[in-house]
CSV table of C-alpha atoms in Angstrom, one decimal:
chain,number,residue,atom,x,y,z
A,1,UNK,CA,-21.0,14.5,15.9
A,2,UNK,CA,-17.8,12.6,16.7
A,3,UNK,CA,-14.8,14.7,17.9
A,4,UNK,CA,-11.9,12.9,16.7
A,5,UNK,CA,-9.3,14.5,14.5
A,6,UNK,CA,-6.4,13.4,12.5
A,7,UNK,CA,-3.7,15.5,11.0
A,8,UNK,CA,-2.4,15.7,8.4
A,9,UNK,CA,-5.1,14.4,6.0
A,10,UNK,CA,-2.5,13.8,3.2
A,11,UNK,CA,1.3,13.6,3.5
A,12,UNK,CA,3.9,12.9,0.9
A,13,UNK,CA,7.3,12.5,2.3
A,14,UNK,CA,10.8,11.2,1.3
A,15,UNK,CA,12.4,8.0,2.4
A,16,UNK,CA,14.3,8.1,5.7
A,17,UNK,CA,12.3,11.0,7.2
A,18,UNK,CA,10.8,10.9,10.7
A,19,UNK,CA,7.0,11.6,10.8
A,20,UNK,CA,4.3,11.7,13.4
A,21,UNK,CA,0.7,11.3,12.7
A,22,UNK,CA,-1.5,13.1,15.1
A,23,UNK,CA,-4.8,11.8,16.5
A,24,UNK,CA,-6.8,13.9,19.0
A,25,UNK,CA,-10.2,13.4,20.6
A,26,UNK,CA,-12.3,15.5,22.8
A,27,UNK,CA,-14.7,12.8,24.0
A,28,UNK,CA,-12.6,11.7,27.0
A,29,UNK,CA,-12.6,8.1,25.8
A,30,UNK,CA,-10.0,5.8,27.3
A,31,UNK,CA,-9.6,3.4,24.3
A,32,UNK,CA,-7.9,4.5,21.2
A,33,UNK,CA,-6.7,2.6,18.2
A,34,UNK,CA,-4.6,2.9,15.1
A,35,UNK,CA,-5.5,0.9,12.0
A,36,UNK,CA,-3.6,0.6,8.8
A,37,UNK,CA,-5.6,0.2,5.6
A,38,UNK,CA,-4.0,-0.4,2.2
A,39,UNK,CA,-6.2,0.4,-0.9
A,40,UNK,CA,-9.0,-2.1,-1.3
A,41,UNK,CA,-7.7,-4.1,1.7
A,42,UNK,CA,-8.9,-4.8,5.1
A,43,UNK,CA,-8.3,-2.8,8.3
A,44,UNK,CA,-5.4,-4.1,10.3
A,45,UNK,CA,-5.0,-3.0,14.0
A,46,UNK,CA,-1.4,-1.9,14.5
A,47,UNK,CA,-1.6,-0.2,17.9
A,48,UNK,CA,-4.1,0.4,20.7
A,49,UNK,CA,-4.3,2.0,24.1
A,50,UNK,CA,-6.7,1.5,27.0
A,51,UNK,CA,-5.7,4.6,28.8
A,52,UNK,CA,-2.8,7.0,29.7
A,53,UNK,CA,0.6,5.2,29.7
A,54,UNK,CA,-1.0,2.1,28.3
A,55,UNK,CA,0.0,1.1,24.8
A,56,UNK,CA,-0.1,-2.4,23.0
A,57,UNK,CA,0.8,-3.7,19.6
A,58,UNK,CA,-2.0,-4.9,17.5
A,59,UNK,CA,-2.5,-7.8,15.1
A,60,UNK,CA,-0.3,-6.5,12.3
A,61,UNK,CA,3.4,-6.0,13.0
A,62,UNK,CA,4.3,-2.3,12.4
A,63,UNK,CA,7.6,-0.4,12.6
A,64,UNK,CA,5.7,2.5,14.0
A,65,UNK,CA,5.5,3.4,17.6
A,66,UNK,CA,2.8,5.2,19.7
A,67,UNK,CA,2.5,7.1,23.0
A,68,UNK,CA,-0.4,7.9,25.3
A,69,UNK,CA,0.7,10.7,27.7
A,70,UNK,CA,-2.6,12.3,27.6
A,71,UNK,CA,-6.1,10.9,27.2
A,72,UNK,CA,-6.7,13.2,24.3
A,73,UNK,CA,-3.8,12.4,22.2
A,74,UNK,CA,-2.5,9.2,20.5
A,75,UNK,CA,0.2,10.0,18.1
A,76,UNK,CA,1.9,7.5,15.9
A,77,UNK,CA,5.5,8.0,14.9
A,78,UNK,CA,7.7,6.5,12.1
A,79,UNK,CA,11.4,7.0,12.9
A,80,UNK,CA,12.5,6.4,9.2
A,81,UNK,CA,9.8,6.3,6.7
A,82,UNK,CA,10.0,3.8,3.8
A,83,UNK,CA,7.9,3.3,0.7
A,84,UNK,CA,6.4,0.1,2.3
A,85,UNK,CA,4.8,2.5,4.9
A,86,UNK,CA,2.7,4.0,2.1
A,87,UNK,CA,-0.9,3.4,3.3
A,88,UNK,CA,-3.9,5.0,5.0
A,89,UNK,CA,-3.8,5.3,8.8
A,90,UNK,CA,-7.1,5.5,10.6
A,91,UNK,CA,-7.4,6.5,14.3
A,92,UNK,CA,-10.4,5.4,16.4
A,93,UNK,CA,-11.8,5.9,19.8
A,94,UNK,CA,-14.3,4.0,22.0
A,95,UNK,CA,-15.9,4.8,25.2
A,96,UNK,CA,-16.5,2.5,28.3
A,97,UNK,CA,-17.5,-1.1,28.4
A,98,UNK,CA,-20.9,-2.2,26.8
A,99,UNK,CA,-22.3,-1.4,23.6
A,100,UNK,CA,-20.0,1.3,22.3
A,101,UNK,CA,-19.4,2.2,18.7
A,102,UNK,CA,-15.9,3.2,17.5
A,103,UNK,CA,-15.6,6.7,16.2
A,104,UNK,CA,-13.1,7.0,13.4
A,105,UNK,CA,-11.1,10.0,12.3
A,106,UNK,CA,-11.0,10.8,8.6
A,107,UNK,CA,-7.6,9.0,8.2
A,108,UNK,CA,-4.1,10.2,7.1
A,109,UNK,CA,-3.1,9.1,3.6
A,110,UNK,CA,0.7,8.6,3.8
A,111,UNK,CA,2.9,8.3,0.7
A,112,UNK,CA,6.6,7.7,1.1
A,113,UNK,CA,8.6,8.3,-2.1
B,1,UNK,CA,-8.2,-16.3,16.6
B,2,UNK,CA,-11.2,-14.4,15.6
B,3,UNK,CA,-12.0,-14.1,11.9
B,4,UNK,CA,-14.6,-12.1,9.9
B,5,UNK,CA,-15.1,-12.8,6.3
B,6,UNK,CA,-17.0,-10.9,3.6
B,7,UNK,CA,-17.2,-11.0,-0.2
B,8,UNK,CA,-15.2,-8.2,-1.9
B,9,UNK,CA,-17.6,-6.7,-4.3
B,10,UNK,CA,-21.3,-6.3,-5.0
B,11,UNK,CA,-22.9,-4.5,-7.9
B,12,UNK,CA,-26.6,-3.5,-7.9
B,13,UNK,CA,-28.9,-1.3,-9.9
B,14,UNK,CA,-30.3,1.8,-8.4
B,15,UNK,CA,-33.7,1.1,-6.7
B,16,UNK,CA,-32.9,-2.5,-6.2
B,17,UNK,CA,-32.2,-4.1,-2.8
B,18,UNK,CA,-28.5,-4.8,-1.8
B,19,UNK,CA,-27.6,-7.7,0.5
B,20,UNK,CA,-24.1,-7.8,1.9
B,21,UNK,CA,-23.2,-11.0,3.8
B,22,UNK,CA,-20.6,-11.6,6.6
B,23,UNK,CA,-19.5,-14.6,8.6
B,24,UNK,CA,-17.7,-14.6,11.8
B,25,UNK,CA,-16.0,-17.2,14.0
B,26,UNK,CA,-16.0,-15.9,17.4
B,27,UNK,CA,-19.0,-17.4,19.3
B,28,UNK,CA,-18.5,-15.0,22.2
B,29,UNK,CA,-19.3,-12.0,20.1
B,30,UNK,CA,-21.7,-9.8,21.9
B,31,UNK,CA,-22.2,-7.0,19.3
B,32,UNK,CA,-22.0,-7.1,15.5
B,33,UNK,CA,-21.6,-3.9,13.6
B,34,UNK,CA,-21.9,-2.6,10.1
B,35,UNK,CA,-19.6,0.3,9.2
B,36,UNK,CA,-19.7,2.4,6.0
B,37,UNK,CA,-16.6,4.0,4.5
B,38,UNK,CA,-17.0,6.5,1.7
B,39,UNK,CA,-14.0,7.3,-0.5
B,40,UNK,CA,-11.3,9.2,1.4
B,41,UNK,CA,-13.2,9.2,4.6
B,42,UNK,CA,-13.1,7.3,7.9
B,43,UNK,CA,-15.5,4.6,9.0
B,44,UNK,CA,-19.0,5.6,10.1
B,45,UNK,CA,-21.2,3.3,12.2
B,46,UNK,CA,-24.4,2.4,10.1
B,47,UNK,CA,-26.1,0.1,12.5
B,48,UNK,CA,-25.5,-2.7,15.1
B,49,UNK,CA,-27.2,-5.7,16.5
B,50,UNK,CA,-26.9,-7.5,19.8
B,51,UNK,CA,-26.1,-11.2,19.7
B,52,UNK,CA,-29.3,-12.1,21.3
B,53,UNK,CA,-31.4,-10.5,18.5
B,54,UNK,CA,-32.4,-12.1,15.1
B,55,UNK,CA,-33.3,-9.0,13.3
B,56,UNK,CA,-33.1,-5.2,13.5
B,57,UNK,CA,-34.5,-2.7,11.1
B,58,UNK,CA,-33.6,0.9,10.8
B,59,UNK,CA,-35.3,2.8,7.9
B,60,UNK,CA,-33.8,1.3,4.7
B,61,UNK,CA,-31.5,-1.0,6.6
B,62,UNK,CA,-32.2,-4.4,7.8
B,63,UNK,CA,-29.8,-6.5,9.7
B,64,UNK,CA,-30.2,-10.3,10.0
B,65,UNK,CA,-28.3,-12.4,12.4
B,66,UNK,CA,-28.1,-16.2,12.3
B,67,UNK,CA,-26.2,-16.9,15.5
B,68,UNK,CA,-26.2,-20.7,14.9
B,69,UNK,CA,-24.4,-20.3,11.5
B,70,UNK,CA,-22.5,-17.2,12.7
B,71,UNK,CA,-23.9,-15.3,9.6
B,72,UNK,CA,-24.8,-11.6,9.5
B,73,UNK,CA,-26.3,-9.8,6.7
B,74,UNK,CA,-27.1,-6.2,5.8
B,75,UNK,CA,-30.0,-5.5,3.5
B,76,UNK,CA,-30.3,-1.9,2.0
B,77,UNK,CA,-33.7,-1.4,0.5
B,78,UNK,CA,-34.1,1.0,-2.5
B,79,UNK,CA,-30.4,1.4,-3.0
B,80,UNK,CA,-29.3,4.8,-4.1
B,81,UNK,CA,-26.1,6.0,-5.7
B,82,UNK,CA,-25.1,7.6,-2.4
B,83,UNK,CA,-24.9,4.1,-0.9
B,84,UNK,CA,-21.9,3.3,-3.1
B,85,UNK,CA,-19.2,2.8,-0.5
B,86,UNK,CA,-17.2,0.0,1.3
B,87,UNK,CA,-19.2,-1.7,4.1
B,88,UNK,CA,-17.3,-3.3,6.9
B,89,UNK,CA,-18.7,-6.0,9.2
B,90,UNK,CA,-17.2,-6.1,12.7
B,91,UNK,CA,-17.6,-8.4,15.6
B,92,UNK,CA,-17.1,-7.3,19.2
B,93,UNK,CA,-16.9,-9.6,22.3
B,94,UNK,CA,-17.6,-6.6,24.5
B,95,UNK,CA,-15.7,-5.1,27.4
B,96,UNK,CA,-12.0,-4.3,26.8
B,97,UNK,CA,-11.6,-6.9,24.0
B,98,UNK,CA,-10.8,-5.7,20.6
B,99,UNK,CA,-13.2,-5.4,17.6
B,100,UNK,CA,-12.4,-7.6,14.6
B,101,UNK,CA,-13.2,-6.1,11.2
B,102,UNK,CA,-13.9,-7.9,7.9
B,103,UNK,CA,-12.1,-7.0,4.7
B,104,UNK,CA,-15.0,-4.8,3.5
B,105,UNK,CA,-17.5,-5.2,0.7
B,106,UNK,CA,-17.3,-2.6,-2.0
B,107,UNK,CA,-20.9,-1.7,-3.1
B,108,UNK,CA,-21.3,-0.2,-6.6
B,109,UNK,CA,-24.7,1.2,-7.3
B,110,UNK,CA,-25.3,1.5,-11.1
B,111,UNK,CA,-27.7,4.4,-12.1
């Protein structure tokens, strides 16, 4: 059983608010990822981290920011939410090198009104 | 850059076999994955295949890899309504390089 948790599962928030999506894992994995997924669309990598104090932008430009102060946590922050940020956000982790599957959280479905 | 392509939809009758196809471009792919995403949930790894294999069978699932054509397929035998989901193909060069996902194929199983 994968131990990766995302909170909240669902969030409806007004335009201009600051929000932080939480992602926590108890597997001690170095690699963590944030994906954005619009309904019926592909996964887009928006941020990733290969360890503490390491963060990189992904393929899809995003106005969000991330931090990795601890191995277990990889929060994603939107300073000023907009309706265009409405989407599902999926967090994932992977272990070391070699054949390692990615474990996904259940996702946060964000709606900005 | 890397690219992974899949058809968007597949509809099959319960009890029939489903075949979901995927093509990829990165010849350095070491691992190829199939993930399943049920409504409102994250992605769950179904099965994977190493690039030096042609076929892998796991209960009702059969993965076929044509490395020359960079074509991957997932066959689900005796498809059930519980198999209705979105299936993502992903290619992985290994090490610390990122995994590239396809757009996902939505499988609809008709009772």
